[in-house]
mmCIF file of C-alpha atoms in Angstrom:
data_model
loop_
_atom_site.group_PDB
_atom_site.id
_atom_site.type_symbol
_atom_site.label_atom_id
_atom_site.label_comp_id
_atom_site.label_asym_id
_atom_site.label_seq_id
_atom_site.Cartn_x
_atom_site.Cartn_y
_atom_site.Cartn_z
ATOM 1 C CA UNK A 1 6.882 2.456 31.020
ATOM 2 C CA UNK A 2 7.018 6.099 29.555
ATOM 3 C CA UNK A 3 10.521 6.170 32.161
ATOM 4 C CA UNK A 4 12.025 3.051 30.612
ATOM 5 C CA UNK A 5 11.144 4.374 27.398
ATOM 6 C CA UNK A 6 13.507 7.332 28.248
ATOM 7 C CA UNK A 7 15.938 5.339 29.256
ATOM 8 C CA UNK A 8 15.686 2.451 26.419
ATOM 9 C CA UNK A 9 15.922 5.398 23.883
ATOM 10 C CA UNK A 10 18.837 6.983 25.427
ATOM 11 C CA UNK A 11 21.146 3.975 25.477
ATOM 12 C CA UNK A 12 20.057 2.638 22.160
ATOM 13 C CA UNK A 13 21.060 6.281 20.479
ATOM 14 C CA UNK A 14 24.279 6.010 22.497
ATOM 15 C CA UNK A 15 25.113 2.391 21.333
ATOM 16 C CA UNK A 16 27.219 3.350 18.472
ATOM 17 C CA UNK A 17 27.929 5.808 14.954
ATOM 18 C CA UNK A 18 24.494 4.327 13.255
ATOM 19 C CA UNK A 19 22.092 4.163 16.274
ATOM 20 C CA UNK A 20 22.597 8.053 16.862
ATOM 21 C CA UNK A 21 21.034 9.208 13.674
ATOM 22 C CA UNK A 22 18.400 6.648 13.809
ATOM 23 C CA UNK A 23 14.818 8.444 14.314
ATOM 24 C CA UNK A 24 12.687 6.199 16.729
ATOM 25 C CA UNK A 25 9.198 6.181 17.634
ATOM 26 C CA UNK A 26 7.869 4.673 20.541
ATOM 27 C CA UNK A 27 4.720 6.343 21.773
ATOM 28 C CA UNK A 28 1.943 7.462 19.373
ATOM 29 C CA UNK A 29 -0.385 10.589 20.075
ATOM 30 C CA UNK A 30 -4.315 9.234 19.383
ATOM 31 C CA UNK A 31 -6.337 11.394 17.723
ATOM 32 C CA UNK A 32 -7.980 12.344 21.778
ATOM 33 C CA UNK A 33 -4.522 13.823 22.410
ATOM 34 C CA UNK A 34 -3.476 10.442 24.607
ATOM 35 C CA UNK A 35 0.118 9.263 24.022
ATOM 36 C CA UNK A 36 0.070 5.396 23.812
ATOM 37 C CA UNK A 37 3.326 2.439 23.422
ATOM 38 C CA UNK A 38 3.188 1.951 19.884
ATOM 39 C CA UNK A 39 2.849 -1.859 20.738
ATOM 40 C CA UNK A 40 -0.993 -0.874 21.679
ATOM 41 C CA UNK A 41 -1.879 -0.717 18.043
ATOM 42 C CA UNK A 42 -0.771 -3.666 16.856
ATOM 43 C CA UNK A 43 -4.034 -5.910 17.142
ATOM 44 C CA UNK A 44 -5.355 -8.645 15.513
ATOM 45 C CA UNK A 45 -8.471 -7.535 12.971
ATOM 46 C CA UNK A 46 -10.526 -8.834 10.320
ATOM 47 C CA UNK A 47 -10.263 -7.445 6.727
ATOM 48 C CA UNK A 48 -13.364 -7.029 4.830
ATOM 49 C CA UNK A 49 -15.140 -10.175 3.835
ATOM 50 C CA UNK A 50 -14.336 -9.548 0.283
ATOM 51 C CA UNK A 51 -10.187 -9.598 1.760
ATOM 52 C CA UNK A 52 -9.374 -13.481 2.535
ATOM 53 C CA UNK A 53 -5.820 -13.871 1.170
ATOM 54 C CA UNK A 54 -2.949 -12.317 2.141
ATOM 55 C CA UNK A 55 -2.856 -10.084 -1.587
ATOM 56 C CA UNK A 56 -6.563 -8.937 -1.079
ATOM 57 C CA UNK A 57 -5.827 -7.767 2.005
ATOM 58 C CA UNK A 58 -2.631 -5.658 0.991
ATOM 59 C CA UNK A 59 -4.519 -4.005 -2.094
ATOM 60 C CA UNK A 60 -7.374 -2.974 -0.166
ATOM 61 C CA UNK A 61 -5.142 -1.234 2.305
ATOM 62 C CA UNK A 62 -3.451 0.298 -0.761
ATOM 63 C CA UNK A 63 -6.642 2.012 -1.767
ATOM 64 C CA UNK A 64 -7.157 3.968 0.726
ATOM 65 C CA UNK A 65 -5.643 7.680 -0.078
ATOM 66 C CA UNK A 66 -2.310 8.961 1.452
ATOM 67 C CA UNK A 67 -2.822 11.151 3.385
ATOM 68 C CA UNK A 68 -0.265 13.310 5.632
ATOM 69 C CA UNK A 69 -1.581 14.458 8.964
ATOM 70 C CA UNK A 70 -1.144 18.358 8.275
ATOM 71 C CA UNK A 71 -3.312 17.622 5.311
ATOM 72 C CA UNK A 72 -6.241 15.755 7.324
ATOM 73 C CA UNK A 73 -5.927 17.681 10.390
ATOM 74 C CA UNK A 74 -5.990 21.001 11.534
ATOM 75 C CA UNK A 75 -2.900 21.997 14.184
ATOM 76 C CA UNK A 76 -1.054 19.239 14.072
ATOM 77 C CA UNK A 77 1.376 17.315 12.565
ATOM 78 C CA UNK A 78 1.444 13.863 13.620
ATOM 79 C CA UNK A 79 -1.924 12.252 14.894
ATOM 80 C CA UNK A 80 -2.321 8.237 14.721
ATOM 81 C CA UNK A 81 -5.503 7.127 14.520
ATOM 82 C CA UNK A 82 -7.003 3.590 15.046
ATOM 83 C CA UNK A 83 -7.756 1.374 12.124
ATOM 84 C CA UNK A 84 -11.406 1.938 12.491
ATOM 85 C CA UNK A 85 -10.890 6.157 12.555
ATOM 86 C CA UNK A 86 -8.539 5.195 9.335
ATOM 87 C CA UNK A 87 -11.558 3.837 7.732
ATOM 88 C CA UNK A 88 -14.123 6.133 8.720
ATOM 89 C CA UNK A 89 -12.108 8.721 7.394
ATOM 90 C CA UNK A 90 -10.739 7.006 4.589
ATOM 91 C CA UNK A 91 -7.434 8.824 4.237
ATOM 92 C CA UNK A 92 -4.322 8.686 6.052
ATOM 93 C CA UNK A 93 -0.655 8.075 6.249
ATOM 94 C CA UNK A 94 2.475 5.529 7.168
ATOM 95 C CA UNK A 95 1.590 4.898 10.401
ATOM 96 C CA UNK A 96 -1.954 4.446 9.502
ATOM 97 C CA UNK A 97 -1.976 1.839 6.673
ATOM 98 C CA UNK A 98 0.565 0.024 8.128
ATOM 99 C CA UNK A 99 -0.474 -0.829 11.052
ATOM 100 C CA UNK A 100 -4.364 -1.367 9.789
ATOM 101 C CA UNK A 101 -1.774 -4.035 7.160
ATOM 102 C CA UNK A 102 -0.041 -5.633 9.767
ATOM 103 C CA UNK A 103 -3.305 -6.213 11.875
ATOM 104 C CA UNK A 104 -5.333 -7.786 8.889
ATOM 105 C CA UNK A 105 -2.274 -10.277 8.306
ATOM 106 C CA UNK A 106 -2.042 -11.019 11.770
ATOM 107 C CA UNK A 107 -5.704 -11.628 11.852
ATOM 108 C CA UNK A 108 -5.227 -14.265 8.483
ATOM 109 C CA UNK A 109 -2.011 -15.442 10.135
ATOM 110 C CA UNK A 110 -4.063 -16.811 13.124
ATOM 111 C CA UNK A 111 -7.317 -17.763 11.491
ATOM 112 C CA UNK A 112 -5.684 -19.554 8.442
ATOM 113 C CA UNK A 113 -4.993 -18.615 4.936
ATOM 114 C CA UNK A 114 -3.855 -18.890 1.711
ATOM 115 C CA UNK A 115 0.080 -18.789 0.779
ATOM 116 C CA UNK A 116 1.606 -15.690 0.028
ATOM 117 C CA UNK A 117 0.608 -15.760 -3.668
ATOM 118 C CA UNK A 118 -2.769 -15.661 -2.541
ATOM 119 C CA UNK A 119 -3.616 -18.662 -4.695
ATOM 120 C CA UNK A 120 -6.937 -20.269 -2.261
ATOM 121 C CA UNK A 121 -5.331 -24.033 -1.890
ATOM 122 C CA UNK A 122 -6.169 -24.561 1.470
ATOM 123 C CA UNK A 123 -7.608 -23.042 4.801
ATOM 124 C CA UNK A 124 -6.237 -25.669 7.777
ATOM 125 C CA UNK A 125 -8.105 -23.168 10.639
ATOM 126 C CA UNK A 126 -5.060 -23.321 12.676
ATOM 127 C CA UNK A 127 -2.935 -20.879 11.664
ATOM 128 C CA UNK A 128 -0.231 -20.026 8.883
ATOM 129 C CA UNK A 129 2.581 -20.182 10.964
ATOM 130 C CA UNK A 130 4.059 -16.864 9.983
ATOM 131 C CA UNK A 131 4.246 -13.575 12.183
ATOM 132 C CA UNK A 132 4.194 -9.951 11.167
ATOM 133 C CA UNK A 133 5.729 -6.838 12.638
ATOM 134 C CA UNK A 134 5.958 -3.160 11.843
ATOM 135 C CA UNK A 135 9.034 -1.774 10.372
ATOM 136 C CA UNK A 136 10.357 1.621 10.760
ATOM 137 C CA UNK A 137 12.771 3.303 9.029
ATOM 138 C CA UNK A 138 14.269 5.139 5.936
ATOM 139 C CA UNK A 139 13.168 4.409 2.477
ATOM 140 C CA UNK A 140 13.869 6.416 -1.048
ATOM 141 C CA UNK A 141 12.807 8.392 -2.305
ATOM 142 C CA UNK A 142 9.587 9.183 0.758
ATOM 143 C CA UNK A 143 12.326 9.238 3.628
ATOM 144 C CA UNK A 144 11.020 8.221 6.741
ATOM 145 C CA UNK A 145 8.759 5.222 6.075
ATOM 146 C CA UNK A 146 6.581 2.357 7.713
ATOM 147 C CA UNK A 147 6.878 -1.080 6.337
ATOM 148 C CA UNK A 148 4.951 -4.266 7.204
ATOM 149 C CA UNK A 149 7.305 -7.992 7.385
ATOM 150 C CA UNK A 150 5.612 -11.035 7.123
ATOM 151 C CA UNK A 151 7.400 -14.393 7.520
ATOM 152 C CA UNK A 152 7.609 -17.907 8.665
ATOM 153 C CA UNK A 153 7.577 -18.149 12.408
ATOM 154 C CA UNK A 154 10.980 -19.023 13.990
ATOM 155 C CA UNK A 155 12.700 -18.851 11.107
ATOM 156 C CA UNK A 156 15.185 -15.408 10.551
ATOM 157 C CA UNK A 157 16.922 -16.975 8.014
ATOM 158 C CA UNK A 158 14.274 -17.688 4.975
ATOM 159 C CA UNK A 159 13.975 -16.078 2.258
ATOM 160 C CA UNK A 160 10.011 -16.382 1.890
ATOM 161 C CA UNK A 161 9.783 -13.390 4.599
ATOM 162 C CA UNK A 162 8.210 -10.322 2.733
ATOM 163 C CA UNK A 163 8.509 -6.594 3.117
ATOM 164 C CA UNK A 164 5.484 -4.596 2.453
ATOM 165 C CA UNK A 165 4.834 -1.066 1.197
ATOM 166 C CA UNK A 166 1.386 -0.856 2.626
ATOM 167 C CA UNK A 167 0.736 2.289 1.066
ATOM 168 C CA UNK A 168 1.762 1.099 -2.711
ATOM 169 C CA UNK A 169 0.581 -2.561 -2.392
ATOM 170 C CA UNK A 170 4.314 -3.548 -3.566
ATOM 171 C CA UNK A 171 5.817 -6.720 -1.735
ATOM 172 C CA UNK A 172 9.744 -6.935 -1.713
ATOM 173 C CA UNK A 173 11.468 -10.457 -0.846
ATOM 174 C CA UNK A 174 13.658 -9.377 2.313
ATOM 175 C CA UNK A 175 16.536 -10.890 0.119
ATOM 176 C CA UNK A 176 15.634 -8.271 -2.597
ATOM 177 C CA UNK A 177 17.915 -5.574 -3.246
ATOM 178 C CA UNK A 178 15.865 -3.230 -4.885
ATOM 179 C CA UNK A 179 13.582 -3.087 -1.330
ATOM 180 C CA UNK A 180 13.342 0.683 -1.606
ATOM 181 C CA UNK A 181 13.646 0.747 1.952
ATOM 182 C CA UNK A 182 17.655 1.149 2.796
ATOM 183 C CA UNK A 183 17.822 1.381 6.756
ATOM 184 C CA UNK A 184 15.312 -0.159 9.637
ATOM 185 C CA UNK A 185 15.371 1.739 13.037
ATOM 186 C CA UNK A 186 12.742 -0.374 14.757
ATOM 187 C CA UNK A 187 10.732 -3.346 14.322
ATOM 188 C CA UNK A 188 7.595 -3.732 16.218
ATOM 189 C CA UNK A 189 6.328 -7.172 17.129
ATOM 190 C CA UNK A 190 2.878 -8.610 19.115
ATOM 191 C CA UNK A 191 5.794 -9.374 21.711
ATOM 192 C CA UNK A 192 8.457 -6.873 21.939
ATOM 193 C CA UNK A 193 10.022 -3.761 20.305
ATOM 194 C CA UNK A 194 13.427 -4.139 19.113
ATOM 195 C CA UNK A 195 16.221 -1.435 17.730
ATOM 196 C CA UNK A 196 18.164 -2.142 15.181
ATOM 197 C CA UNK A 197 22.059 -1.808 16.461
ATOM 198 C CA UNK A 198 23.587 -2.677 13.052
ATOM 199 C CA UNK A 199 25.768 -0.700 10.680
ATOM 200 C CA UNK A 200 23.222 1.530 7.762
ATOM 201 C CA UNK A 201 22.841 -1.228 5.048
ATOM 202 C CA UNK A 202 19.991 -2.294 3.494
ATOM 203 C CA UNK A 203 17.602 -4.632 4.888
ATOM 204 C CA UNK A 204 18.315 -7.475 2.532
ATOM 205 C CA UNK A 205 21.796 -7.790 4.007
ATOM 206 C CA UNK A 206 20.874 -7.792 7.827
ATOM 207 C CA UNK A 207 20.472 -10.260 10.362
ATOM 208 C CA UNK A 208 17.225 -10.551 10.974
ATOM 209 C CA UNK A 209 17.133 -12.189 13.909
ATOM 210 C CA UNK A 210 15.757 -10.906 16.841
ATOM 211 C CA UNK A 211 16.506 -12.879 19.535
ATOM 212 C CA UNK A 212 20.381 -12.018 18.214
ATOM 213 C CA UNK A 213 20.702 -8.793 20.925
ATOM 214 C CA UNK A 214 24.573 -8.120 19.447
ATOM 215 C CA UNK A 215 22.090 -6.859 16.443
ATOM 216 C CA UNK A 216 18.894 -6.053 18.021
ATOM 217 C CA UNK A 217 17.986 -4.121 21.114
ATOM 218 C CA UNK A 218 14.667 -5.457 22.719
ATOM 219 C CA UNK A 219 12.730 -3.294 24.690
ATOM 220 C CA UNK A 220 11.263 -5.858 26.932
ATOM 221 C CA UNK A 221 14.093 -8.061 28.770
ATOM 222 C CA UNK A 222 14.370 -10.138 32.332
ATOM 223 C CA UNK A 223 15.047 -6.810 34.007
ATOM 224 C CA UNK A 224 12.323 -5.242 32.374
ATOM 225 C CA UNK A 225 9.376 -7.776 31.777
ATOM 226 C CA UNK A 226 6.534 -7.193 29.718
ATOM 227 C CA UNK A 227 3.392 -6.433 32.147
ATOM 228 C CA UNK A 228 0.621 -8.895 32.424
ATOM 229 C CA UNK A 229 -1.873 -8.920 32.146
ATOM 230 C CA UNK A 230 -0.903 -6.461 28.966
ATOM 231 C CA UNK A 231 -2.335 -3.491 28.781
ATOM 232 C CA UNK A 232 -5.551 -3.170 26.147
ATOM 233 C CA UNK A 233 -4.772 -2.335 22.744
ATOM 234 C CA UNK A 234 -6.097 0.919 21.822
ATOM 235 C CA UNK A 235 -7.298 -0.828 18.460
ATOM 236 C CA UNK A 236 -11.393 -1.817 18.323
ATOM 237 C CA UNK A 237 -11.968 -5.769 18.934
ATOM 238 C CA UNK A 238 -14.002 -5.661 15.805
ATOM 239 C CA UNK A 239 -13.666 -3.272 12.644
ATOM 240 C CA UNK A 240 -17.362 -2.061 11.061
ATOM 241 C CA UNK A 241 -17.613 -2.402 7.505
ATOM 242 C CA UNK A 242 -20.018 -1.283 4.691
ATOM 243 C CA UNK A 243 -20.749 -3.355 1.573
ATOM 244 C CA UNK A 244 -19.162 -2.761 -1.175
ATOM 245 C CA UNK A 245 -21.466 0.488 -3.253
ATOM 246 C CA UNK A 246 -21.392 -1.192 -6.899
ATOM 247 C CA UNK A 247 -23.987 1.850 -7.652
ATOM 248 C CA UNK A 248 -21.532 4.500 -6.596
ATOM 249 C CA UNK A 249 -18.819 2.781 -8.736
ATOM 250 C CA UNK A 250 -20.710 2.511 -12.210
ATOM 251 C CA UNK A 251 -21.789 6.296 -11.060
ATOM 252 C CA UNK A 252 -18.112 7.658 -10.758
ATOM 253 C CA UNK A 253 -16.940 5.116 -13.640
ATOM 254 C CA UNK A 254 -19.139 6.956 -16.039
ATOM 255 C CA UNK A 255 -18.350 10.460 -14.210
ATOM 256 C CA UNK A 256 -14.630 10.014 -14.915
ATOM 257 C CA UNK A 257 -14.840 8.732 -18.002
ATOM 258 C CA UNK A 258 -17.140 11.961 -19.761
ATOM 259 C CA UNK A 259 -14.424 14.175 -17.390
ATOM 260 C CA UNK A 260 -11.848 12.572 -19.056
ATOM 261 C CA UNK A 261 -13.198 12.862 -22.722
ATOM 262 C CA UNK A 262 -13.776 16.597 -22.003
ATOM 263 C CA UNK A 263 -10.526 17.220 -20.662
ATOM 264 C CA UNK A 264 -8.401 15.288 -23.344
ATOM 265 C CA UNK A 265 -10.393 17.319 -25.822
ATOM 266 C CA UNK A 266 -9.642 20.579 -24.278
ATOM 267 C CA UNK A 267 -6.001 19.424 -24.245
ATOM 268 C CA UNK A 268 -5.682 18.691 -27.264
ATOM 269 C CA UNK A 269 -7.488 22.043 -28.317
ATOM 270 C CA UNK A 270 -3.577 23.567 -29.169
ATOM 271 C CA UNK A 271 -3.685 21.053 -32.382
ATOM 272 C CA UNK A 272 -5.265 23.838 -34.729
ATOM 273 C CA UNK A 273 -7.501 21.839 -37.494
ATOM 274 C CA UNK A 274 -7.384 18.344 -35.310
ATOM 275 C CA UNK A 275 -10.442 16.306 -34.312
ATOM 276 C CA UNK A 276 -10.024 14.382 -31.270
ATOM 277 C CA UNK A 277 -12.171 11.199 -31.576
ATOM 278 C CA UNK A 278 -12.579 8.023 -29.441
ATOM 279 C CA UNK A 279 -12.762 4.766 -30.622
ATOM 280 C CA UNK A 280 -15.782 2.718 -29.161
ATOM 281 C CA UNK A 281 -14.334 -0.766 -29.900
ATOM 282 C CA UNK A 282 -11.132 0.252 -28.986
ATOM 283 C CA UNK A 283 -12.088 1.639 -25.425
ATOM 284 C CA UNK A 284 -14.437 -1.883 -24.924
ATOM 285 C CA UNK A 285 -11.346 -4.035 -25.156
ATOM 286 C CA UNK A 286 -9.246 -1.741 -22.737
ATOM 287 C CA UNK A 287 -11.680 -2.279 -20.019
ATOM 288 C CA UNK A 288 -11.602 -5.738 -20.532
ATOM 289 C CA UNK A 289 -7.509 -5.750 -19.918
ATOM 290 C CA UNK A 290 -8.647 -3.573 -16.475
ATOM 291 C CA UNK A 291 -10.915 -6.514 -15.356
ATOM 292 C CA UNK A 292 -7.837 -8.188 -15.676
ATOM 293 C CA UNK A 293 -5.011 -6.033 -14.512
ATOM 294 C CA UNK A 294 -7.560 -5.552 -11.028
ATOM 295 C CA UNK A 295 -7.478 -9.399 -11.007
ATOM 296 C CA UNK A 296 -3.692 -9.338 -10.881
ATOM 297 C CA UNK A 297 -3.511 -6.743 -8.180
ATOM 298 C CA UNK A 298 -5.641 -8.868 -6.197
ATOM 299 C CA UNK A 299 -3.886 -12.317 -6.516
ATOM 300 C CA UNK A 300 -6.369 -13.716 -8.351
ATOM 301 C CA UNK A 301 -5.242 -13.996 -11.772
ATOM 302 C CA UNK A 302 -1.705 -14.509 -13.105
ATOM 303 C CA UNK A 303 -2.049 -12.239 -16.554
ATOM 304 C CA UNK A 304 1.088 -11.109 -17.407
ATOM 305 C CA UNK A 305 2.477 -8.397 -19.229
ATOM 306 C CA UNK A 306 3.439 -10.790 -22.531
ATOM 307 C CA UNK A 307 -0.451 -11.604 -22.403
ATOM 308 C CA UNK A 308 -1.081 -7.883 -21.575
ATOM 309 C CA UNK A 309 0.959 -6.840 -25.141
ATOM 310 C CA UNK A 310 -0.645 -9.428 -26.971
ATOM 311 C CA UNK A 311 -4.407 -8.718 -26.190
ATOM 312 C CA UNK A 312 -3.231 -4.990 -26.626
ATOM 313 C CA UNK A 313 -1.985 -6.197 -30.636
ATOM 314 C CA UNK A 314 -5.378 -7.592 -31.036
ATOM 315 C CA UNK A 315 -6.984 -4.399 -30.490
ATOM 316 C CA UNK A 316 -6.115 -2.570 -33.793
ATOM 317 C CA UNK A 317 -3.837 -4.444 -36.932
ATOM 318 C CA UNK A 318 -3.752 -0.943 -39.066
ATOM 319 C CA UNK A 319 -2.875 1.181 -36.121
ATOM 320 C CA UNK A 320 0.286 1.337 -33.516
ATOM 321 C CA UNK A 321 -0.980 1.649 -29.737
ATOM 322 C CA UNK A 322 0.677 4.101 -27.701
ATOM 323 C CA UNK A 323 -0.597 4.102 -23.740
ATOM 324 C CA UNK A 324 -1.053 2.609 -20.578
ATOM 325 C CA UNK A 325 -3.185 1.294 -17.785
ATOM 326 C CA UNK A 326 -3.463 4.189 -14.780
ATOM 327 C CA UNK A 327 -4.116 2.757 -11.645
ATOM 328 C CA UNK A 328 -4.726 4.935 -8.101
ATOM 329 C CA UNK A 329 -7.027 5.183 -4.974
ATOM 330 C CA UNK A 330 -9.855 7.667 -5.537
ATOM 331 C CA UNK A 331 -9.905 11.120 -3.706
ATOM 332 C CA UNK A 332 -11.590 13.359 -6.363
ATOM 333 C CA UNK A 333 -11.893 13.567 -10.059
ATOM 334 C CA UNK A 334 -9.701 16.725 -10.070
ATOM 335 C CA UNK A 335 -6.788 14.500 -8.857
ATOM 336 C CA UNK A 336 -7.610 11.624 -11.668
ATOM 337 C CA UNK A 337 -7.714 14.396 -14.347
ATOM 338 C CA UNK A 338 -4.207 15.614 -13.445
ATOM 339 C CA UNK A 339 -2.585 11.911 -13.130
ATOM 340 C CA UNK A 340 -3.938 11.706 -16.499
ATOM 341 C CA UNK A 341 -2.535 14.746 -17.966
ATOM 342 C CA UNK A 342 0.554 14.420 -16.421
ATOM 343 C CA UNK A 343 1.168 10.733 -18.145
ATOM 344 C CA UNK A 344 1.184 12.725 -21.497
ATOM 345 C CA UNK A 345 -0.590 9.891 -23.633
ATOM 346 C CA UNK A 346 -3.047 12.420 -25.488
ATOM 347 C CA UNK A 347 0.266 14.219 -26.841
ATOM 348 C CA UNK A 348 -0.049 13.368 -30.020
ATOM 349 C CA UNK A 349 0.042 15.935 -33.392
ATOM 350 C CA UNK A 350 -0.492 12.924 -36.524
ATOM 351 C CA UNK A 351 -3.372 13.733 -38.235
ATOM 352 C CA UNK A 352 -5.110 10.998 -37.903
ATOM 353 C CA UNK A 353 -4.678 9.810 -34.035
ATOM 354 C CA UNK A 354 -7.671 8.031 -32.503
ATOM 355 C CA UNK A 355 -8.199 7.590 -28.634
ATOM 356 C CA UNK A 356 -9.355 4.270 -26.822
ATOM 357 C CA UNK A 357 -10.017 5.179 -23.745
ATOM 358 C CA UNK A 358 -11.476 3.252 -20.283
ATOM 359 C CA UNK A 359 -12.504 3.567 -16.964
ATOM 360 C CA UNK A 360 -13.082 0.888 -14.574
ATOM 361 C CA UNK A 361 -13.827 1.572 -10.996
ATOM 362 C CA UNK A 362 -13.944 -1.420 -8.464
ATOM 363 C CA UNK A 363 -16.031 -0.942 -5.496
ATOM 364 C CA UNK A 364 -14.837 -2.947 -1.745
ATOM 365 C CA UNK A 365 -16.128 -2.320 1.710
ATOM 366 C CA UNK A 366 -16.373 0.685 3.062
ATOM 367 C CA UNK A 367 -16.315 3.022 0.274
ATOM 368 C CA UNK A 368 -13.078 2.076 -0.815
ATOM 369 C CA UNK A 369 -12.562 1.354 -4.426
ATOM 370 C CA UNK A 370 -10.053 0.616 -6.940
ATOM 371 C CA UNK A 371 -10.287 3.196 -9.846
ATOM 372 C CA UNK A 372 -8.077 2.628 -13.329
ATOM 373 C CA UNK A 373 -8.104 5.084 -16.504
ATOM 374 C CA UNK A 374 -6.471 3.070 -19.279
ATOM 375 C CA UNK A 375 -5.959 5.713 -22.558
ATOM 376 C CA UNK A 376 -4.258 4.817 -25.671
ATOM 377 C CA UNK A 377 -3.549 6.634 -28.714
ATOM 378 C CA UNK A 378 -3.574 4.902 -32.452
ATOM 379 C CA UNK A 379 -2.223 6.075 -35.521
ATOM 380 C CA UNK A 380 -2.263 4.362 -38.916
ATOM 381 C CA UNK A 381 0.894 1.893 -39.934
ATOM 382 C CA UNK A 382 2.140 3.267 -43.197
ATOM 383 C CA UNK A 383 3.998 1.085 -45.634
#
């Protein structure tokens, strides 16, 4: 295998102009030190309970940190752990979440579930009928990058296929144009690898079929079979999970909220003679539009941002609203403090500026949890 590798990755460099500067990846160094065929980690697993459509599934992979391998390692620089090491240690990066992505929807993909949308309208137990593979490639502005496609089986030409930033939670049609992926080197299915031999344009304009080898390159052919029996993914036959920790949440929730109060005050301490106050009603009916915005992320709701404005109008008729919901994975409160500094909402100087602010954490399995900081400021309408 490692010897066809070799020579797979030599000719498919040599094929033309845009193969040669393609960076390819086809072994993977396990967090033992063992080198395995990046096809060994693509595996079948269940999500969470709590993760039963195809949009639960992609946010909870989303919350877990990014995390680059010099960061969460010592001595080395690119490490891929399993999906079950990815969870235990609860950070990680590309490679990581997409793959731990691409097994979940395999796992949905075979056991039944709901339509991309998420919407729960019917469970037939035999199967969606759509496969998944890893992407690699180039994306803007993170460079090289890991997607996750998902699309109707047998069918290259739809336009229901989605690309997925596992990492941000942020589907892309593969007809969409604004895909911030620009160039795929390699796609990675349950049944072959395959190099992409086409010109550098972005993935909503290329053929996407596989079987097409004018476009693709597989690394498995007649001369070179896949083995079988196949050798055993290096992924666990069955993840572990803890229940979600709804006593750690409210815990943090109230942690980050008194850090944040603190830290806007001390902020805003450069306003010489200003009082930095929070309004209690004000802050109540954020949290409610978090309840809602988590809903959304999840596929579960359909509140939009015209329903968004309007609740936010409701809030305060004497005072304009200046803010915006703040959504991330938790790592520590240091890091929430500085996301919300950096959005420069408590940059106000009127005299009279009032804060709503709210925090809303969302516990899911494992210690994972969703963790929002919505903070407004109002001042008085004059006139």
């Amino acid at each position: 295998l490692v010897r066809h590798g070799q020579n797979w990755m030599a000719s498919f460099l040599g094929t033309n102009r845009y193969t040669k500067k393609r960076r390819v990846r086809l072994f993977g160094q396990s967090t033992s030190g063992e080198h395995y065929f990046v096809m060994r980690y693509l595996h079948a697993q269940a999500p969470p309970p709590e993760c039963s459509t195809v949009k639960k599934a992609v946010h909870f992979v989303s919350l877990v940190p990014f995390m680059e391998d010099f960061q969460a390692f010592v001595g080395t620089t690119d490490l891929w752990c399993t999906s079950q090491e990815f969870l235990n240690i609860l950070a990680g990066d590309w490679e990581e979440h997409a793959f731990l992505l691409a097994n979940f929807l395999a796992y949905l993909s075979r056991s039944g579930t709901p339509p991309e949308d998420g919407r729960e309208t019917h469970r037939s137990g035999k199967g969606d009928q759509h496969e998944v593979f890893v992407v690699m490639g180039t994306a803007i502005p993170e460079g090289s990058s890991i997607y996750v496609l998902r699309r109707p089986k047998g069918d290259a030409t739809t336009e229901r296929g989605v690309f997925w930033n596992a990492v941000t939670g942020c589907g892309y049609s593969v007809s969409d144009g604004r895909c911030p992926m620009h160039d795929i080197s390699v796609v990675i299915g349950q049944d072959n690898l395959y190099g992409n031999l086409q010109p550098t344009v972005h993935p909503s304009a290329l053929d996407l079929d596989f079987g097409n080898q004018n476009s693709w390159k597989p690394f498995f052919t007649a001369a070179f079979p896949q083995q079988e029996p196949r050798p055993a993914s290096v992924q666990e036959a069955t993840l572990q999970y803890s229940p979600p920790d709804a006593a750690f949440a409210a815990e943090l929730e109230a942690e980050v909220k008194d850090r944040m109060k603190r830290a806007i005050r001390h902020w805003r301490a450069r306003y010489k003679g200003s009082v930095t106050s929070f309004h209690t009603e004000a802050g109540t009916r954020l949290k409610s539009i978090l309840s809602k915005l988590e809903a959304r992320r999840r596929g579960v709701s359909e509140y939009s941002e015209v329903k968004h404005a309007r609740q936010l109008a409701t809030i305060s008729k004497s005072r304009n609203i200046n803010g915006c919901p703040l959504h991330m994975p938790f790592t520590d409160v240091n890091t929430v403090e500085e996301t919300v500094r950096t959005a420069e909402i408590h940059v106000n100087s009127h005299p009279d500026v009032v804060f709503g602010l709210a925090v809303s954490v969302f516990p899911y399995s494992n210690h994972v949890v969703s963790l929002w900081v919505y903070l407004a400021a109002m001042v008085p309408r004059y006139g």
